[in-house]
Tab-separated table of C-alpha atoms in Angstrom:
chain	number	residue	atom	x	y	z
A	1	UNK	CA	-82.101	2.210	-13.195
A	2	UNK	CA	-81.678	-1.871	-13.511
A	3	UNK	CA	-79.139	-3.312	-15.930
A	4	UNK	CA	-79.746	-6.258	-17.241
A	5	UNK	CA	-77.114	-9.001	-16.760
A	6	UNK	CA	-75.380	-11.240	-19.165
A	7	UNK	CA	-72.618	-13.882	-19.216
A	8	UNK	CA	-69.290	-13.202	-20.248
A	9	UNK	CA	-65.860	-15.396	-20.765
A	10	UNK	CA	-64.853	-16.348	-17.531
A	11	UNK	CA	-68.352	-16.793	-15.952
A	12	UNK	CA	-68.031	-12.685	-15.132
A	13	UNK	CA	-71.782	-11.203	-14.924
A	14	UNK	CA	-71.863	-8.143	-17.648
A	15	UNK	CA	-74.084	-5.482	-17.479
A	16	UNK	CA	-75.967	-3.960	-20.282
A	17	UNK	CA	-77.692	-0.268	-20.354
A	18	UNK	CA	-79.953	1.158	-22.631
A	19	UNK	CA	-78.928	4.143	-24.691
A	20	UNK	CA	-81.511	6.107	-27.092
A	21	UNK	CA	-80.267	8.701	-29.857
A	22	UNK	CA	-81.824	11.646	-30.518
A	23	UNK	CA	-83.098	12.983	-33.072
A	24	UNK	CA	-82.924	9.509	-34.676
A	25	UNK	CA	-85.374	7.611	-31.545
A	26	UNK	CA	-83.037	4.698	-31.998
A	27	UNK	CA	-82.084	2.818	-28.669
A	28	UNK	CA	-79.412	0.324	-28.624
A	29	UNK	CA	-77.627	-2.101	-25.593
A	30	UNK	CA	-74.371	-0.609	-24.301
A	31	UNK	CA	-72.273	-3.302	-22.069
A	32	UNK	CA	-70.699	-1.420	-18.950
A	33	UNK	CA	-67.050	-1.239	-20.305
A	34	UNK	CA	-68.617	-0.236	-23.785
A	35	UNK	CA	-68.200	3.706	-24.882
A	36	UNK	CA	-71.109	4.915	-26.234
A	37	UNK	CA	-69.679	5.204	-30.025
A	38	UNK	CA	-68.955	1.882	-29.758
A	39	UNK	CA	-72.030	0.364	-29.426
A	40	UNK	CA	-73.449	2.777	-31.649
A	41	UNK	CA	-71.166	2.224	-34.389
A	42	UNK	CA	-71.438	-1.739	-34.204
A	43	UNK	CA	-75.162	-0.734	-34.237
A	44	UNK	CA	-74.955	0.771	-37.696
A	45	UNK	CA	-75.504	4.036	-36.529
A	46	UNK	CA	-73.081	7.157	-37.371
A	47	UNK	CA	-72.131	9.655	-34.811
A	48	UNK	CA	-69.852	12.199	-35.735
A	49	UNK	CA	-66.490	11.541	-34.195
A	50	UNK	CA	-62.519	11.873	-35.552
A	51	UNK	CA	-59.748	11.232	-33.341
A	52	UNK	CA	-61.320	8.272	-31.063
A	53	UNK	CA	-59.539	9.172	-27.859
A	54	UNK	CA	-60.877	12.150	-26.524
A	55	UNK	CA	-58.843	14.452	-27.626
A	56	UNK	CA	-60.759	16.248	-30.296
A	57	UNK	CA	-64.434	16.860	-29.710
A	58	UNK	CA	-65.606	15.666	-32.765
A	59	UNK	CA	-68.026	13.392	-30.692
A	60	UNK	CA	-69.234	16.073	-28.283
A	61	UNK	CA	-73.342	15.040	-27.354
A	62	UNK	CA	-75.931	16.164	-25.151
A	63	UNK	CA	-77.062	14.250	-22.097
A	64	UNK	CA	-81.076	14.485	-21.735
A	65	UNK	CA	-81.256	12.060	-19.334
A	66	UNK	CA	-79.329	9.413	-17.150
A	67	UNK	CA	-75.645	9.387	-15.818
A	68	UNK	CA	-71.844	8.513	-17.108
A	69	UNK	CA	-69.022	8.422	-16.397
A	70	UNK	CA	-66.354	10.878	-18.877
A	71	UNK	CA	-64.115	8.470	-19.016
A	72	UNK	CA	-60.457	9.806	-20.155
A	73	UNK	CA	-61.922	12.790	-21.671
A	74	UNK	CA	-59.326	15.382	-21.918
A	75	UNK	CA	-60.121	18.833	-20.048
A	76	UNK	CA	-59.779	20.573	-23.251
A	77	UNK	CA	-62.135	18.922	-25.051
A	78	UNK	CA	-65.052	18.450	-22.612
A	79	UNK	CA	-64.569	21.638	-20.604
A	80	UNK	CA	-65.386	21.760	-16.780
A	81	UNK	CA	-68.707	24.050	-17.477
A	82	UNK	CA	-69.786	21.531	-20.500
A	83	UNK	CA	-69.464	18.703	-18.250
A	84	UNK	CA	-71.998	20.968	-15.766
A	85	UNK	CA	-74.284	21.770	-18.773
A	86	UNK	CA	-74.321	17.784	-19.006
A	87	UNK	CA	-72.123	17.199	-22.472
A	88	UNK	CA	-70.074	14.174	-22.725
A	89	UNK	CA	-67.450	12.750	-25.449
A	90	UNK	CA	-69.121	9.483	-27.015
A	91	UNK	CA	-65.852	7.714	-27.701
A	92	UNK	CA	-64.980	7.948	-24.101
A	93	UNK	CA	-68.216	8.083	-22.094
A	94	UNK	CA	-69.273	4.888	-20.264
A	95	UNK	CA	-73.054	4.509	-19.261
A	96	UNK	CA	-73.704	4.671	-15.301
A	97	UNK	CA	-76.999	4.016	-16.463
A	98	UNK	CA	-79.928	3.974	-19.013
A	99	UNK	CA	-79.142	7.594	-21.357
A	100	UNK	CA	-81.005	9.365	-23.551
A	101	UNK	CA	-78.658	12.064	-25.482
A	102	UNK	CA	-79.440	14.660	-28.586
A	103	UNK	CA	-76.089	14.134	-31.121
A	104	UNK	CA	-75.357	16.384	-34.498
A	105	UNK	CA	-76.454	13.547	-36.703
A	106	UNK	CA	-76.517	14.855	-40.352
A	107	UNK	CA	-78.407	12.256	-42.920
A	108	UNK	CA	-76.401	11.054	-45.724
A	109	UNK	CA	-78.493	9.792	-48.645
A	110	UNK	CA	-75.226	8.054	-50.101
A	111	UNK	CA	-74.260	6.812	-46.971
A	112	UNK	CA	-74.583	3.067	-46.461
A	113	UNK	CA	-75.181	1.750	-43.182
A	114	UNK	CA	-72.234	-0.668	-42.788
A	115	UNK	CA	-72.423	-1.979	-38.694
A	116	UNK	CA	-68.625	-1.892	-37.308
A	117	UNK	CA	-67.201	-5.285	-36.894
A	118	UNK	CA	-64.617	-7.282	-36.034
A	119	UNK	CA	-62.319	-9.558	-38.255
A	120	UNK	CA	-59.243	-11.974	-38.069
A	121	UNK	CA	-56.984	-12.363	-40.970
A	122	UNK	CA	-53.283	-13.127	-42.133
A	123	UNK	CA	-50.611	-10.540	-43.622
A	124	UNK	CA	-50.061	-11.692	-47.481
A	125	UNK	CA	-47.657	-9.354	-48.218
A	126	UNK	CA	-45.031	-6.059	-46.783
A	127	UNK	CA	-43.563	-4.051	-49.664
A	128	UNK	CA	-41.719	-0.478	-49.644
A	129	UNK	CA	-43.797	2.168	-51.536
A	130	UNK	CA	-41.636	4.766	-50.559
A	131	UNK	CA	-38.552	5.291	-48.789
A	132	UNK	CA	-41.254	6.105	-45.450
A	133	UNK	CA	-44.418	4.108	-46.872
A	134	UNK	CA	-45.067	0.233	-46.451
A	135	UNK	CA	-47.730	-1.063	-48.409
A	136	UNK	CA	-49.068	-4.200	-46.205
A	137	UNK	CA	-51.838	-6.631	-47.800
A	138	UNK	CA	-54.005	-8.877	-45.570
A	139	UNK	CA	-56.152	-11.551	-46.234
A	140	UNK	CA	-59.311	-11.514	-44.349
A	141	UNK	CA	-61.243	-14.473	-42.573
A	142	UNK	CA	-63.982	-13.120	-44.359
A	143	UNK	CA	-64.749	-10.219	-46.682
A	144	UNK	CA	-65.262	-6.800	-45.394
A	145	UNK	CA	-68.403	-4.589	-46.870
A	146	UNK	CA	-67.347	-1.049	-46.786
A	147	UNK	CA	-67.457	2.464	-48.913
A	148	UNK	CA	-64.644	3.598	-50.970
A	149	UNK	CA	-63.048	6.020	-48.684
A	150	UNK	CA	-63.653	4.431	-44.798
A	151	UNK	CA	-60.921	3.538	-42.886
A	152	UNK	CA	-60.515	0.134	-40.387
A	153	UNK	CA	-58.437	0.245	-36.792
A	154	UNK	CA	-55.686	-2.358	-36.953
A	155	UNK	CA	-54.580	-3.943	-33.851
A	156	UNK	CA	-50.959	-3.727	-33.463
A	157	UNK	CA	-49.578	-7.044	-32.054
A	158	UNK	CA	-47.353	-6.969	-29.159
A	159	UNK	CA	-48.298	-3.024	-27.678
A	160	UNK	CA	-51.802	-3.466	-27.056
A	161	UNK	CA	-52.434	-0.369	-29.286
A	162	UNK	CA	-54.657	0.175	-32.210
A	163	UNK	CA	-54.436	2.288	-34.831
A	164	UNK	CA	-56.313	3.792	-38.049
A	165	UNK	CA	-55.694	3.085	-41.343
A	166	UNK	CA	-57.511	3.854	-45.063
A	167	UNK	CA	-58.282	1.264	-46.949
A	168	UNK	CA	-56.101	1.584	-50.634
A	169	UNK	CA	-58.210	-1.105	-52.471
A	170	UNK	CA	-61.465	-0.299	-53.825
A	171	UNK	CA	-64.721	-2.378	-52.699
A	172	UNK	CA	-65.408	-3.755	-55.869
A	173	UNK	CA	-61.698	-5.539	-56.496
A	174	UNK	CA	-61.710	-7.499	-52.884
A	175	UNK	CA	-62.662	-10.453	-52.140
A	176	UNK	CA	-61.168	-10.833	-48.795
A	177	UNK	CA	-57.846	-9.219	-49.238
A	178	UNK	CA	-57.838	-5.690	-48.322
A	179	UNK	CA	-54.675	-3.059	-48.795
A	180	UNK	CA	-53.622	-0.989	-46.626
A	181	UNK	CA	-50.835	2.404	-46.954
A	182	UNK	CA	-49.049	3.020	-43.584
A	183	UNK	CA	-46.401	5.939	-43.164
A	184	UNK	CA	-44.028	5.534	-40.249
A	185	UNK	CA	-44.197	8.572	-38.104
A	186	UNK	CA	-41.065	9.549	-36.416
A	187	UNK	CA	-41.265	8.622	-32.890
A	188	UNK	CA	-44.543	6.731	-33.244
A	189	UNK	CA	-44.188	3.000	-32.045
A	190	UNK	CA	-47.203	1.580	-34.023
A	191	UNK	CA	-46.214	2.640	-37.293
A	192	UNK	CA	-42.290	1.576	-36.310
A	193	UNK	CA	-43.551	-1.825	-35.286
A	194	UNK	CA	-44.988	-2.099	-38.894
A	195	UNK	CA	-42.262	-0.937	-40.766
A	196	UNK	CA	-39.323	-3.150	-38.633
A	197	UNK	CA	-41.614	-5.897	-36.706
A	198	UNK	CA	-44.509	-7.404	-39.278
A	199	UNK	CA	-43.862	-9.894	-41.889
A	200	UNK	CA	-45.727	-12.067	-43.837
A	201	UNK	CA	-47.627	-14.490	-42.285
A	202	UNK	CA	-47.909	-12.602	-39.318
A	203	UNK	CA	-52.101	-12.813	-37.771
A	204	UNK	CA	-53.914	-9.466	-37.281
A	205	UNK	CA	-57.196	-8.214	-36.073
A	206	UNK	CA	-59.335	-5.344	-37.240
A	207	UNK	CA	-62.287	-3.651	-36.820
A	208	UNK	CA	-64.410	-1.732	-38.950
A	209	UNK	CA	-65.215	-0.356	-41.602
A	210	UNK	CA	-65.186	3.772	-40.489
A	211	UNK	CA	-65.845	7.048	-41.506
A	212	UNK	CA	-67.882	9.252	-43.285
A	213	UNK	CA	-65.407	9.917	-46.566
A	214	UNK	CA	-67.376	8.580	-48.950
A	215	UNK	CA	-68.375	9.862	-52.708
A	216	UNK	CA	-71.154	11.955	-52.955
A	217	UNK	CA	-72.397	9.944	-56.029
A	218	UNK	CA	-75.889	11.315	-56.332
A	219	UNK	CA	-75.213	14.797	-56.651
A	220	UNK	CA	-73.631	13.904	-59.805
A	221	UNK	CA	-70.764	16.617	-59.885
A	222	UNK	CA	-67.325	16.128	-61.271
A	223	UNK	CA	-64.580	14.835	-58.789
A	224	UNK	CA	-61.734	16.400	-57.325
A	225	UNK	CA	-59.379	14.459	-55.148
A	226	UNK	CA	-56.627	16.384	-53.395
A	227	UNK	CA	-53.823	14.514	-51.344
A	228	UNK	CA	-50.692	14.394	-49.897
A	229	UNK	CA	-48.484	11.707	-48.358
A	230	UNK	CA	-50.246	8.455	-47.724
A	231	UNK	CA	-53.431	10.307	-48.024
A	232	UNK	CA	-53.467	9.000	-51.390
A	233	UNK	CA	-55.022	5.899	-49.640
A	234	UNK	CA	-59.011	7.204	-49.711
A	235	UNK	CA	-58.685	8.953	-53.386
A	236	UNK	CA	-57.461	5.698	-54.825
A	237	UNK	CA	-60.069	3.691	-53.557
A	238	UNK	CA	-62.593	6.434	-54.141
A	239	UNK	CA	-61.073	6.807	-57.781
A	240	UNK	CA	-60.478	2.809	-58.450
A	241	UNK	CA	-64.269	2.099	-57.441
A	242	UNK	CA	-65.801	5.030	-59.769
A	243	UNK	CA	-63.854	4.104	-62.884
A	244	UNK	CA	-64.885	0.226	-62.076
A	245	UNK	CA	-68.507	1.170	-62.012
A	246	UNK	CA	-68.121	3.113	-65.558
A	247	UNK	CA	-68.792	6.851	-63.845
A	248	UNK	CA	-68.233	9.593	-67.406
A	249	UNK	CA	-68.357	12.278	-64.310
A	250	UNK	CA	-64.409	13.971	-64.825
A	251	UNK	CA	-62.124	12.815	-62.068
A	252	UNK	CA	-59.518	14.582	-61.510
A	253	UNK	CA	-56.581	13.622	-58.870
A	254	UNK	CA	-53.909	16.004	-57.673
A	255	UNK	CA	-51.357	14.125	-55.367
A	256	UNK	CA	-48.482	15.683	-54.199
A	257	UNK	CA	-45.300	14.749	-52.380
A	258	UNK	CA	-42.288	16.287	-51.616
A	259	UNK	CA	-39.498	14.380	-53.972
A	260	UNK	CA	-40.120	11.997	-56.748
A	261	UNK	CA	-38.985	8.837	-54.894
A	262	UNK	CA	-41.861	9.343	-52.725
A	263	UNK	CA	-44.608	9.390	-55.376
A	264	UNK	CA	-45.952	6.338	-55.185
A	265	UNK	CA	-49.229	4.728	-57.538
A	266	UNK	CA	-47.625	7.455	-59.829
A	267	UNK	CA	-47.198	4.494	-62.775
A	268	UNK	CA	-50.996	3.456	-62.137
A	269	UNK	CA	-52.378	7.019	-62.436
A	270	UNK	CA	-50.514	7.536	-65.290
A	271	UNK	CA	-52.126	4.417	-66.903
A	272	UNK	CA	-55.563	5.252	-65.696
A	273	UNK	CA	-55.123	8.368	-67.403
A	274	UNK	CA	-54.623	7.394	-70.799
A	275	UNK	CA	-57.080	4.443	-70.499
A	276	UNK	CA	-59.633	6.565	-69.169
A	277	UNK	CA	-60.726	9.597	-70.983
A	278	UNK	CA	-62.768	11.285	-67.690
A	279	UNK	CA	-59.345	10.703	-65.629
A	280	UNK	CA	-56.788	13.755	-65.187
A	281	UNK	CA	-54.091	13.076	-63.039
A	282	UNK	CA	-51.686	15.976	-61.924
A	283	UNK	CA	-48.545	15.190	-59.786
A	284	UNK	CA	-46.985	17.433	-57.889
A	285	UNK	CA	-43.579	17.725	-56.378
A	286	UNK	CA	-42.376	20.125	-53.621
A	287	UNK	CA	-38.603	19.566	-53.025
A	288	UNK	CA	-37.461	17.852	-55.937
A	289	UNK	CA	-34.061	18.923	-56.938
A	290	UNK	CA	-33.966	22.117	-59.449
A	291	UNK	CA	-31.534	19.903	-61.808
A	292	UNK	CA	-33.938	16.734	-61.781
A	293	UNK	CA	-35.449	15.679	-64.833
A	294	UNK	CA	-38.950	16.317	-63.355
A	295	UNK	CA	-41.368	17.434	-66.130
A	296	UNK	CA	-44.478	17.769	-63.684
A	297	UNK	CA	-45.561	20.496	-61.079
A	298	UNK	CA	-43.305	21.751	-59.111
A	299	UNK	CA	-45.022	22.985	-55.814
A	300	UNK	CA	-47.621	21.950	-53.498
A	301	UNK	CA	-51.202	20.409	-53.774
A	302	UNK	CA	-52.849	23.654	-53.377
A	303	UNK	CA	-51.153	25.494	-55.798
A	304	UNK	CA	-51.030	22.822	-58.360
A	305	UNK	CA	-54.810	22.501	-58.427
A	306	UNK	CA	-54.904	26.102	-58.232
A	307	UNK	CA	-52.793	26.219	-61.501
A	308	UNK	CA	-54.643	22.979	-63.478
A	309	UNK	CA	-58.136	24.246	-62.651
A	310	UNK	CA	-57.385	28.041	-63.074
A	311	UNK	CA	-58.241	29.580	-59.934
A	312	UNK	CA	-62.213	28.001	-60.663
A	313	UNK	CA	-63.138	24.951	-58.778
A	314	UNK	CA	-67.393	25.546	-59.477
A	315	UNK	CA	-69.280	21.780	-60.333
A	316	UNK	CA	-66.998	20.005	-58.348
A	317	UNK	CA	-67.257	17.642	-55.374
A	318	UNK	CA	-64.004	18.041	-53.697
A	319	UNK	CA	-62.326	15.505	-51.089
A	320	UNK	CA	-59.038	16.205	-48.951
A	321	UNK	CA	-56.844	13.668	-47.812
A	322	UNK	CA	-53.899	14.272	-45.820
A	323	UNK	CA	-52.029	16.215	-43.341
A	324	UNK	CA	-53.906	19.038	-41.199
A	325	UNK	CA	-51.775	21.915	-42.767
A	326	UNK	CA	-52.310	20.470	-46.321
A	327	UNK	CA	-56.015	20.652	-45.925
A	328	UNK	CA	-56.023	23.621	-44.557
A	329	UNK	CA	-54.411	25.396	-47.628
A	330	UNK	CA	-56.893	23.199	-49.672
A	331	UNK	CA	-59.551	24.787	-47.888
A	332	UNK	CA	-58.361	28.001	-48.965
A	333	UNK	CA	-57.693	27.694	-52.268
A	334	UNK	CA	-60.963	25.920	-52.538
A	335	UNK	CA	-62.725	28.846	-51.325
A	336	UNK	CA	-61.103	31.327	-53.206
A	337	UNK	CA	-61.888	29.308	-56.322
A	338	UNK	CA	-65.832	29.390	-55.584
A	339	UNK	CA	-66.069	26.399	-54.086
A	340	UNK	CA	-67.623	26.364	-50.616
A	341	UNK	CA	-68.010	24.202	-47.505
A	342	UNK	CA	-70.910	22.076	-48.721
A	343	UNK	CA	-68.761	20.450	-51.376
A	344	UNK	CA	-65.974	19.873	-49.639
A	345	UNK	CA	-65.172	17.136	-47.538
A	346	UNK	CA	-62.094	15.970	-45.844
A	347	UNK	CA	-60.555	12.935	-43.906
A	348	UNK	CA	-57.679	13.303	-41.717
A	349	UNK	CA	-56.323	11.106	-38.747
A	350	UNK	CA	-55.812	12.808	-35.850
A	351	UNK	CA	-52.535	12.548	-33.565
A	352	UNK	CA	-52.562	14.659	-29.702
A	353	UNK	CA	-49.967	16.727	-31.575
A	354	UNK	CA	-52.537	17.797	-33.984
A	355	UNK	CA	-55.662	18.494	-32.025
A	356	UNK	CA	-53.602	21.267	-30.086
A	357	UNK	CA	-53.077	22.849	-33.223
A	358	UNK	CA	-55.888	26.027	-34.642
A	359	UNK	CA	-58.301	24.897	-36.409
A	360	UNK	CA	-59.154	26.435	-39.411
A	361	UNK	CA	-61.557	29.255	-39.095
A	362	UNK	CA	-62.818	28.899	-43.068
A	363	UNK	CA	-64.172	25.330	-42.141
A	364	UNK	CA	-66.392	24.526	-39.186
A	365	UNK	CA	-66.240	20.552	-39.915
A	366	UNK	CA	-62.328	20.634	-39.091
């Protein structure tokens, strides 16, 4: 079919094709080095995706019509026989030429529709959370619109890389500075070049906002947040922007970590708590010394909301931040406290490691 041209930097022709979404009947331009959840997402339109680099499936569509190209799908998560039965990966397809494809596209009636962008800004501010946490504030060129809960890809400077990160602050205490909770993960050079390499001062790109973690504010249940690590990113914007907006719905947080140093926001929570009569917070600690002078739970997430809520998690909206293995026993315990897949929703960042690992069988969004 004919692509239209267009002028790029360096007086290169670019190429646009035309991609329509099904169910939704909504066609958008594609440019020829563009993935397909790219341009969608800059279009304001949600397809399901996770891990970004074809690794998960997450993203998996049907072709109706047209050709692409699979990009660097891996052969684990687009199959030799899918790629016969036409399926592609959106975050790595490239148009060969106008498509039509039919996506899983669930409708959201909380969900805004926030178009993916892209913004400059400076680093403000590097502080140690934790002995493996760096809290890093940037000021923005311009303030980012986004739901409590999404996440933004950070450029890392020097390595060409991106990677994603939650946003920490809530929506409704930014103007343009937005906080983000990075863990450094042994081995991985983004999160090292944080931690050692970035300073105040320093210029950064981003893109987003991303990411369907959002609160379910119109079923009008009470809250659960469950997280681990820096997972406590999402819950504490999710938990900052409902207490801003006056929500009496009970909100209840269970973070957990595995010694005390590690527990960071625990001063806030604590403060929210008694300022806030709808607010439970629960700490939990899985390591800490016997001989400590730990008052709190001793154990993991699971087991401490297990414990606070006793065994019954029924009127709840539940939402899982953290590392696949945490969820997982979340999951669990979630179900065998009567709570079931339509109120629970989770956010986790996928790493190659983790996509080769089971998913779990109790959860078919995982």
């Amino acid at each position: 079919m004919e692509k239209s041209p267009g002028l790029r930097p360096g007086y290169e022709i670019a190429m646009t094709y035309q991609l329509t979404i099904e169910p939704l009947g909504a066609t958008i331009d594609v440019e020829d080095d563009q993935t397909m959840l790219d341009a969608a997402l800059r279009a304001g339109i949600y397809l399901p995706h996770a891990c970004c680099h074809g690794l998960c499936a997450t993203c998996k569509v049907q072709i109706v019509d047209g050709e692409v190209e699979h990009g660097e799908a891996s052969p684990f998560a687009l199959m030799d026989f899918e790629r016969d039965e036409r399926k592609t990966l959106a975050c790595c397809a490239l148009l060969q030429s106008d498509v039509t494809i039919e996506a899983d596209v669930d409708e959201e009636p909380d969900a805004e529709v926030i178009p993916v962008r892209d913004f400059a800004g400076t680093v403000t501010r590097v502080e140690s959370l934790t002995p493996t946490i760096k809290g890093i504030w940037v000021a923005l060129d311009e303030p980012i619109h986004f739901q409590a809960g999404q996440y933004i890809n950070l450029d890392i400077p020097t390595l060409g890389i991106s990677r994603p990160f939650s946003l920490a602050n809530a929506p409704s205490t930014t103007s343009r500075e937005i906080e983000l909770n990075v863990r450094i993960v042994p081995g991985g050079a983004g999160t090292a070049y944080l931690h050692q390499n970035l300073k105040a001062g320093d210029a950064i790109r981003i893109s987003g906002p991303y990411g369907r973690f959002f609160v379910r504010k119109s079923a009008d249940l009470a809250t659960l947040y469950m997280a681990g690590g820096s997972g406590l990113s999402s819950p504490r914007s999710m938990i900052l922007d409902l207490l801003a907006q006056g929500s009496e719905r009970p909100i209840t947080l269970v973070y957990g970590q595995r010694h005390r140093a590690e527990l960071y926001y625990h001063d806030e929570f604590t403060a929210l708590a008694q300022q806030y009569p709808n607010f439970t917070y629960v700490p939990a600690l899985s390591h800490e010394p016997a001989d400590s002078d730990w008052s709190g739970y001793r154990g993991f997430v699971h087991e401490a909301a297990k414990a606070h809520f006793d065994n019954d998690f029924r009127d709840h909206k539940a939402y899982l931040c953290g590392p696949p293995l945490m969820i997982d026993a979340c999951i669990t315990t979630l179900m065998q406290g009567r709570l079931f897949e339509k109120d629970i929703y989770t956010e986790k960042f996928l790493s190659a490691a983790d996509v080769q690992q089971v998913r779990s069988p109790l959860f078919r969004k995982l």
